[in-house]
Coordinates of C-alpha atoms and ligand atoms in Angstrom, one line a residue:
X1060 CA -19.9 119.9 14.8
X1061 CA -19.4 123.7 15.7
X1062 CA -22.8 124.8 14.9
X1063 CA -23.9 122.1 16.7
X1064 CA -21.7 122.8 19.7
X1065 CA -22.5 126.5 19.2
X1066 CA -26.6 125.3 19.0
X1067 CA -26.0 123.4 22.2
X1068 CA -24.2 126.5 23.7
X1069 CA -27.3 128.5 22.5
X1070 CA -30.1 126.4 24.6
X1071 CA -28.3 126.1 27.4
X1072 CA -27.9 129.8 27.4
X1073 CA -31.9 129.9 27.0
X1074 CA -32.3 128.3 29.8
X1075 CA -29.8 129.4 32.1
X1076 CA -31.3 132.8 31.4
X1077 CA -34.6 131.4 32.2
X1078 CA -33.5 129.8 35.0
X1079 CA -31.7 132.6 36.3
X1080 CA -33.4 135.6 36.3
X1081 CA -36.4 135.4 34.6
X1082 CA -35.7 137.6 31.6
X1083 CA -36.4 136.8 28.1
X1084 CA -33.3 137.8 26.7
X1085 CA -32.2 137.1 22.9
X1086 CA -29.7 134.5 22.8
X1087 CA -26.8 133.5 20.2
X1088 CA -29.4 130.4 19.0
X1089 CA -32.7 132.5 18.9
X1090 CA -30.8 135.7 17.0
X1091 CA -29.4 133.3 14.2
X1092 CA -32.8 131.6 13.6
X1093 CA -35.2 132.7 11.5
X1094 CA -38.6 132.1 13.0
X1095 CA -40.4 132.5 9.3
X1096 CA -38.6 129.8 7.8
X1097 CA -40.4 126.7 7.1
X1098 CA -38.4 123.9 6.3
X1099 CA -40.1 120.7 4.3
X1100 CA -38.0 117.3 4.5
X1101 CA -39.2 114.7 2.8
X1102 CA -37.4 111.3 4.2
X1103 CA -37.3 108.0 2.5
X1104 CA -37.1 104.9 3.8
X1105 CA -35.6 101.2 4.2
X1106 CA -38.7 99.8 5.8
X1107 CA -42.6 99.6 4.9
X1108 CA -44.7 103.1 5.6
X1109 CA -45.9 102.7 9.1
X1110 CA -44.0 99.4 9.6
X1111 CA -44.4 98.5 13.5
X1112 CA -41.5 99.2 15.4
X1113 CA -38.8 99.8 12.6
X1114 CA -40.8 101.9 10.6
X1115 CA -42.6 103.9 13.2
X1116 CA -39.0 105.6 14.0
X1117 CA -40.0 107.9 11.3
X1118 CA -43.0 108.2 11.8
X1119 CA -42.4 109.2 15.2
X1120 CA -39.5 111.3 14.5
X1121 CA -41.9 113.8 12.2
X1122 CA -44.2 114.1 14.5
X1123 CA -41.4 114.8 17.2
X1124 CA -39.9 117.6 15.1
X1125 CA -42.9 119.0 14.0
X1126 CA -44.4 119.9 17.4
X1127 CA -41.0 120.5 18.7
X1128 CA -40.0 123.4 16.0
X1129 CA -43.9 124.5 15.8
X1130 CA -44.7 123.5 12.8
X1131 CA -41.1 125.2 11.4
X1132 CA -39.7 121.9 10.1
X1133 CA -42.3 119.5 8.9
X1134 CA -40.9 116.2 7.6
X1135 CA -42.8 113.9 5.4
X1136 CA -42.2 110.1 5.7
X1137 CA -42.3 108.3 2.1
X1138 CA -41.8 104.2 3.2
X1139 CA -39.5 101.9 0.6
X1140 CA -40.3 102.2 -2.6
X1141 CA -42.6 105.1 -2.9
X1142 CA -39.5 107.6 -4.2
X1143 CA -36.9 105.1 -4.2
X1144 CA -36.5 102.1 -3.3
X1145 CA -35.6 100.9 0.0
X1146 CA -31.4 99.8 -1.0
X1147 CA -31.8 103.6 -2.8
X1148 CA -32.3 105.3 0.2
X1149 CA -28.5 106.0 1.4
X1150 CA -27.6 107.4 -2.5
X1151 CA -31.3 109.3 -2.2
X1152 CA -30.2 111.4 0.5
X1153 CA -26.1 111.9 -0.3
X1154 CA -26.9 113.5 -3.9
X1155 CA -30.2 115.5 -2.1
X1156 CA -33.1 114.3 -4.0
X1157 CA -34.5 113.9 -0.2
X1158 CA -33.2 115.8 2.7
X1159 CA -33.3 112.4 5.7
X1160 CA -33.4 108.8 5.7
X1161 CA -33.9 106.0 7.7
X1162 CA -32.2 102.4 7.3
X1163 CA -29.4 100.2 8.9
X1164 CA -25.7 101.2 8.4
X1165 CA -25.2 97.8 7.1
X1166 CA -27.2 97.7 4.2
X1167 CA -24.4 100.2 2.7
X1168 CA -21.7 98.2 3.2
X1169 CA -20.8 98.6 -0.6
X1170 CA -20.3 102.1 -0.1
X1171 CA -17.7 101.9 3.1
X1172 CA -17.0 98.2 4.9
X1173 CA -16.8 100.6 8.1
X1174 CA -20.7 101.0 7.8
X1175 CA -21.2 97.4 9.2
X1176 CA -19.8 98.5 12.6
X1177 CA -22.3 101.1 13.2
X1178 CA -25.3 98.8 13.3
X1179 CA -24.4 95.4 14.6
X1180 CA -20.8 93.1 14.9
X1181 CA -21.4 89.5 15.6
X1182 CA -20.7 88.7 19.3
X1183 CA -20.2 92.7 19.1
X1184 CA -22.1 95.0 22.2
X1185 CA -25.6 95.2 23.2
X1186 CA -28.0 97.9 23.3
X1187 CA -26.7 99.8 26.4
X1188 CA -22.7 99.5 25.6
X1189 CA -23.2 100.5 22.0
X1190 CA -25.3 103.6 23.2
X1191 CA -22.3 104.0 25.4
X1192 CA -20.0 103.7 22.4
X1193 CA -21.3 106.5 20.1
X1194 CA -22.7 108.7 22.5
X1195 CA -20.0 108.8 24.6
X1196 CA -17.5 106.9 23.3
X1197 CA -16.1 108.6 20.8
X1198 CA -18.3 106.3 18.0
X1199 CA -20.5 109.2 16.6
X1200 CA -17.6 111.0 15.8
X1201 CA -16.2 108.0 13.6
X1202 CA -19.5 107.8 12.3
X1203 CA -19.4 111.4 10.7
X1204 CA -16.0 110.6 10.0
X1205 CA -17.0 107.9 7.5
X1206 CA -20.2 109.3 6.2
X1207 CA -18.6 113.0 5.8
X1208 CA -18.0 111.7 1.8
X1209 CA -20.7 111.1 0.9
X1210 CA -22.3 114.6 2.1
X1211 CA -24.2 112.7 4.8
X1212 CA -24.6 113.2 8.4
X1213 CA -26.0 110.4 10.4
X1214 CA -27.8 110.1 14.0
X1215 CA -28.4 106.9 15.7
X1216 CA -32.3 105.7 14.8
X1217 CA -33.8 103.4 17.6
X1218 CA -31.9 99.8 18.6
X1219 CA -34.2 96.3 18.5
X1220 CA -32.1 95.1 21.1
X1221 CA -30.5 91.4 20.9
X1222 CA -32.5 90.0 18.2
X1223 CA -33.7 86.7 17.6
X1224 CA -31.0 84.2 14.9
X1225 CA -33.8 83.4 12.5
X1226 CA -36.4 81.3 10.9
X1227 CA -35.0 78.1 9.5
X1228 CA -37.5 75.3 7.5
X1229 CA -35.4 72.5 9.0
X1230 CA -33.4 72.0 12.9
X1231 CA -30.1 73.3 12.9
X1232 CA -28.3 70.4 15.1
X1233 CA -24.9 70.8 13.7
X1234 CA -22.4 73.2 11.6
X1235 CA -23.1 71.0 9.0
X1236 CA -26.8 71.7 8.6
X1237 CA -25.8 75.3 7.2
X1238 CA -24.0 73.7 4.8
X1239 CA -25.9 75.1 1.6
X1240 CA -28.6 76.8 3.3
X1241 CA -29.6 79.9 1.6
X1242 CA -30.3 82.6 4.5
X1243 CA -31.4 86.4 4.4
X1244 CA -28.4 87.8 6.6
X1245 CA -27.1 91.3 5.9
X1246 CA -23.6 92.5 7.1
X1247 CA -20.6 91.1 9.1
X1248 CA -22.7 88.0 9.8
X1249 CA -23.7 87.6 6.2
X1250 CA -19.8 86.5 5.7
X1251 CA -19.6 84.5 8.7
X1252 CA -22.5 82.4 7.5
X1253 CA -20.6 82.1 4.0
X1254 CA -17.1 80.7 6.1
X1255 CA -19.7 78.0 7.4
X1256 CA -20.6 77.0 4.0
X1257 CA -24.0 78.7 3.8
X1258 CA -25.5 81.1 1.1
X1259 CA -26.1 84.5 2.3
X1260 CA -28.4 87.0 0.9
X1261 CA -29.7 90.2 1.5
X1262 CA -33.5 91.5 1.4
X1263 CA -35.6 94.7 2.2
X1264 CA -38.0 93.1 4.6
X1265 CA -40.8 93.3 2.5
X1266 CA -39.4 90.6 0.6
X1267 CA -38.7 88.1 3.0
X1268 CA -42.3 86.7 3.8
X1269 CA -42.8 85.9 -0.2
X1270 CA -38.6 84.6 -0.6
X1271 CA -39.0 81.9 2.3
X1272 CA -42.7 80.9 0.9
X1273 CA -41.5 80.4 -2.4
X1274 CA -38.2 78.0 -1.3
X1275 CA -36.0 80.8 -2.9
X1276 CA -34.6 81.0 0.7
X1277 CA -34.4 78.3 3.4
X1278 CA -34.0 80.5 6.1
X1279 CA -34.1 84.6 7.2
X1280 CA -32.9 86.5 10.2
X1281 CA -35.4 89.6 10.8
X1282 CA -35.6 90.9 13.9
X1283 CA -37.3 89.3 17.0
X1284 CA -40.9 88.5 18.0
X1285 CA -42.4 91.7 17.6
X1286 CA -41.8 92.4 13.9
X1287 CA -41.5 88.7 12.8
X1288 CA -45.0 88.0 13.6
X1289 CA -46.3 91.6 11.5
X1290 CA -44.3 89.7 8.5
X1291 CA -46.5 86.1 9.4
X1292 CA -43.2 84.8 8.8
X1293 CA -44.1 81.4 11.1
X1294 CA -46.4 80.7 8.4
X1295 CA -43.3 79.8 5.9
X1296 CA -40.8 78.2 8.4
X1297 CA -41.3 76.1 11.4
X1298 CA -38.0 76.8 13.4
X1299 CA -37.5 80.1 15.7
X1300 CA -33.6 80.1 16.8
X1301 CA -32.2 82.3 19.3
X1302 CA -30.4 84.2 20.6
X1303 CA -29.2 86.7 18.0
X1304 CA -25.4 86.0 17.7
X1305 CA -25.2 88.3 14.9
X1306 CA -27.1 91.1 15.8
X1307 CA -26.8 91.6 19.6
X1308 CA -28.3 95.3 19.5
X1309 CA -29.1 96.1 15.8
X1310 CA -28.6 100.1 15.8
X1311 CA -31.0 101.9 13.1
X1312 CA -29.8 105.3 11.2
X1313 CA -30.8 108.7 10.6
X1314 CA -28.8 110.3 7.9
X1315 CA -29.3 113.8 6.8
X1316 CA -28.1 115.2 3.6
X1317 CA -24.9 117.7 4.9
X1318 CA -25.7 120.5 2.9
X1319 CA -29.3 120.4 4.3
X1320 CA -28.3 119.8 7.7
X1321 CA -25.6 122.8 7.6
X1322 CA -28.3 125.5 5.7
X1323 CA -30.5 124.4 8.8
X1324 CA -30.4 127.1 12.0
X1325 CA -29.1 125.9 15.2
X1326 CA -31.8 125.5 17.0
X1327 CA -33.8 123.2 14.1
X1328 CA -30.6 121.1 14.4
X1329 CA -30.5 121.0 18.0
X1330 CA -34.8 119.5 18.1
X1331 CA -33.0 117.5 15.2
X1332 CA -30.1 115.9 17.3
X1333 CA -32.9 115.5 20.8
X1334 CA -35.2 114.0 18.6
X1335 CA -33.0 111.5 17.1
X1336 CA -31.9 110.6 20.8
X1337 CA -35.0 110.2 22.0
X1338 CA -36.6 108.3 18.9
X1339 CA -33.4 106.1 19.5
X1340 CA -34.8 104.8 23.1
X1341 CA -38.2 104.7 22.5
X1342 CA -37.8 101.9 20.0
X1343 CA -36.1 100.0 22.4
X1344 CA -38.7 100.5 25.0
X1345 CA -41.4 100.0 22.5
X1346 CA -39.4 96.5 21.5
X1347 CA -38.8 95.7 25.0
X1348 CA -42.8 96.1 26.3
X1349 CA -44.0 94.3 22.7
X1350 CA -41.8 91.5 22.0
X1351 CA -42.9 88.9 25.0
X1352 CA -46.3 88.8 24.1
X1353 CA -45.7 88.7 20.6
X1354 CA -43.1 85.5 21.3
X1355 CA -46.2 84.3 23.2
X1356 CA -48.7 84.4 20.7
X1357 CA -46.0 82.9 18.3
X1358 CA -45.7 79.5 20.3
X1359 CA -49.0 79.6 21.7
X1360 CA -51.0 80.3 19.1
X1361 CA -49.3 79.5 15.8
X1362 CA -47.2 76.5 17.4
X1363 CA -43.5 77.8 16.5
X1364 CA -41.0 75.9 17.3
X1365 CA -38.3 77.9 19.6
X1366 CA -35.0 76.5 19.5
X1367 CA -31.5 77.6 20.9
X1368 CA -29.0 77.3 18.6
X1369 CA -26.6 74.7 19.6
X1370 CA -23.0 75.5 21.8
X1371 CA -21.1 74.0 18.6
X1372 CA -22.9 76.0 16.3
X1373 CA -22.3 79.2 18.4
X1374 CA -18.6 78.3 18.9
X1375 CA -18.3 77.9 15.3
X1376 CA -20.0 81.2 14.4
X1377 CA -18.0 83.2 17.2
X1378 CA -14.5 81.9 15.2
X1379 CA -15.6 83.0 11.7
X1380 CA -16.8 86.0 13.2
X1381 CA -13.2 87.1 14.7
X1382 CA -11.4 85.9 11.0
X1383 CA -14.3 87.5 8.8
X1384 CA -13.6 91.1 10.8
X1385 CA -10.0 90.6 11.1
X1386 CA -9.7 90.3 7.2
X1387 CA -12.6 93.2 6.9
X1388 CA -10.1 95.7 8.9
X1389 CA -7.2 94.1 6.9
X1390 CA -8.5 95.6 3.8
X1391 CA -9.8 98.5 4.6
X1392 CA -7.8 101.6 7.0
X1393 CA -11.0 102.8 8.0
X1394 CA -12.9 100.1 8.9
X1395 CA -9.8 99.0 11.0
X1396 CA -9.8 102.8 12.7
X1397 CA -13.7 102.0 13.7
X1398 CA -13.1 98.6 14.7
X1399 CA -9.9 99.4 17.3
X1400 CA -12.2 101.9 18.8
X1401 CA -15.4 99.6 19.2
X1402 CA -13.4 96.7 20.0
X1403 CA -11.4 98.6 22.8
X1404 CA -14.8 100.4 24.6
X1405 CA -15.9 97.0 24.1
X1406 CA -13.2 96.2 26.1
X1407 CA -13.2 98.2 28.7
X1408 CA -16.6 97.3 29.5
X1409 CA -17.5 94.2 29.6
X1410 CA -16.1 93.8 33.3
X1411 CA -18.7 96.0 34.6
X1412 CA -21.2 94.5 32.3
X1413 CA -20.9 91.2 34.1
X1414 CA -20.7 92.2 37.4
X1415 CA -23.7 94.5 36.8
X1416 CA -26.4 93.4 34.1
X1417 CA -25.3 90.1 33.3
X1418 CA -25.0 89.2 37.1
X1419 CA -28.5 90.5 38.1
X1420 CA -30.2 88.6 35.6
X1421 CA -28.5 85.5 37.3
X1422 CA -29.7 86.6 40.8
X1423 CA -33.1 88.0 40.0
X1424 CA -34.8 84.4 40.0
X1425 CA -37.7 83.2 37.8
X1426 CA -40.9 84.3 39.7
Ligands
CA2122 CA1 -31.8 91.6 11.8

């Protein structure tokens, strides 16, 4: 965080300087950097190589860095399972056989329940709040917190936005309809499926066009119209819920190996830090241009059946959701330390959120 800070301190020094008076003068930043040094990153993946949307965070990230750093940090993309395989990616990168990843906090729920906060809590914060929550919320700092042991430093990497709940084979009409039903649905909501009496599993993405074919699942929860139609995933289920209870702003992850990230100079971790933030919006604006069309072409085309989940349903979901957190937090100290701090920006604000988003999209009208 110091480097960082003292990084920070560097550029804006650059460009005061530049701004001031014109002078190329050597800075803190450009003195510590060693402008020979070529750094090669190789990063490894939770998603297919040059997956749409998810996947092109990477993608897009290397070639951020790389023009940013002129060629001085050159990071090569390997998707899931070319060096490891997609669930290998967080271990991959904390013992340094790669220097980044990308993936979902979730997924490493095994290695610290306080993961699961960091990328989506069921009737949790969308898009814009949780932005507001690590970036200035105090939640980044958490996040280090809990990643620090296992020699990983982690970046937010690119929001879907409020996803869609899933694919089902047969019409959810009541609680009881979950009863048994085996779904693909990582994380918090995973468990909150369970408490309804249905069988959650979870799956790299690559595996849940064959899994729902085959009948080995009856249901999945990917992302949201975008993605969903890449995976053809209306050819193996007829039934499109919404809206995405459980993931109402999935957050992606970078993670960079800490001894990497601290050998790096200041300035390489400052195009590193930018280019994670703005990797971070641009999958949300990339989500948010693609995912109506896509949702067209879905019921148009391929005749999906959209369906809202029912109120019952929902109310159901939104109490297992506060138990299954409140016994998460009861068993673990740090998940409980992340969760007091999400749930009380949370909060703090939702007031303005309805007086602001929630009641212009009331006003705005349909046409
Ligand atoms: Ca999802």
């Amino acid at each position: 965080m110091k480097r960082m800070l003292a990084s920070l301190a560097g550029l804006a020094m650059v460009v005061l300087t530049l701004n001031g008076c014109g002078k190329e003068e050597p800075t803190a930043a450009t003195a510590q950097a060693a402008p020979q040094d070529v750094f090669e990153w190789k990063m490894v993946t939770t998603w297919p190589r040059n997956y749409p949307g998810l996947g092109m965070a990477p993608e897009n990230f290397a070639k951020a860095v790389n023009a940013m750093s002129g060629g001085r940090l050159k990071v090569k993309v390997h998707g899931a399972g070319e060096l490891v395989p997609a669930m290998g990616v967080f271990d991959a990168v904390a013992r340094g056989a790669v220097q980044m990843g990308h993936g979902a906090a979730y997924y490493w729920k095994g290695k610290s329940p306080a993961a699961q906060f960091f990328t989506a809590v069921p009737f949790g914060m969308n898009v814009q709040e949780m932005n507001g929550w690590l970036h200035y919320g105090g939640g980044m700092e958490l996040w280090r917190e809990v990643y620090a042991p296992f020699n990983l430093v982690p970046f937010a990497g690119g929001s879907t936005g409020v996803q869609m709940a899933g694919w089902f084979k047969k019409e959810i009409n009541s609680v009881d309809d979950l009863k048994g039903l085996k779904m693909r649905i990582p994380g918090l909501a995973g468990e909150v499926f369970q408490r309804l009496g249905g069988v959650p599993v979870t799956l790299p993405g690559g595996e849940l066009f064959t899994a729902l074919q085959t009948g080995s699942i009856d249901a999945t929860e990917w992302v949201g119209p975008y993605n969903d139609l890449t995976f053809g995933l209306y050819k193996a289920a007829d039934y499109y819920y919404y809206p995405g209870w459980h993931e109402p702003g999935a957050m992606l992850e970078f993670i960079v190996n800490k001894d990497t990230w601290e050998s790096l100079p200041p300035d390489l971790q400052a195009i590193v830090t930018y280019a994670t933030r703005a990797i971070n919006q641009d999958m949300l604006d990339e989500y948010t241009a693609r995912n109506n069309s896509a949702l067209k072409e879905l019921v148009d085309k391929h005749g999906v059946q959209l369906r809202k989940l029912p109120d019952d349903v929902v109310d159901a979901l939104r109490i297992a959701s506060k138990q299954v957190i409140q016994e998460t937090i009861a068993e673990d100290e740090t998940a409980k330390k992340v969760y007091e701090s999400f749930q009380s920006f949370r909060a703090d604000v939702m007031p303005y959120t309805a007086i602001s988003e929630a009641a212009f999209l009331e006003i705005r009208g349909d046409d």
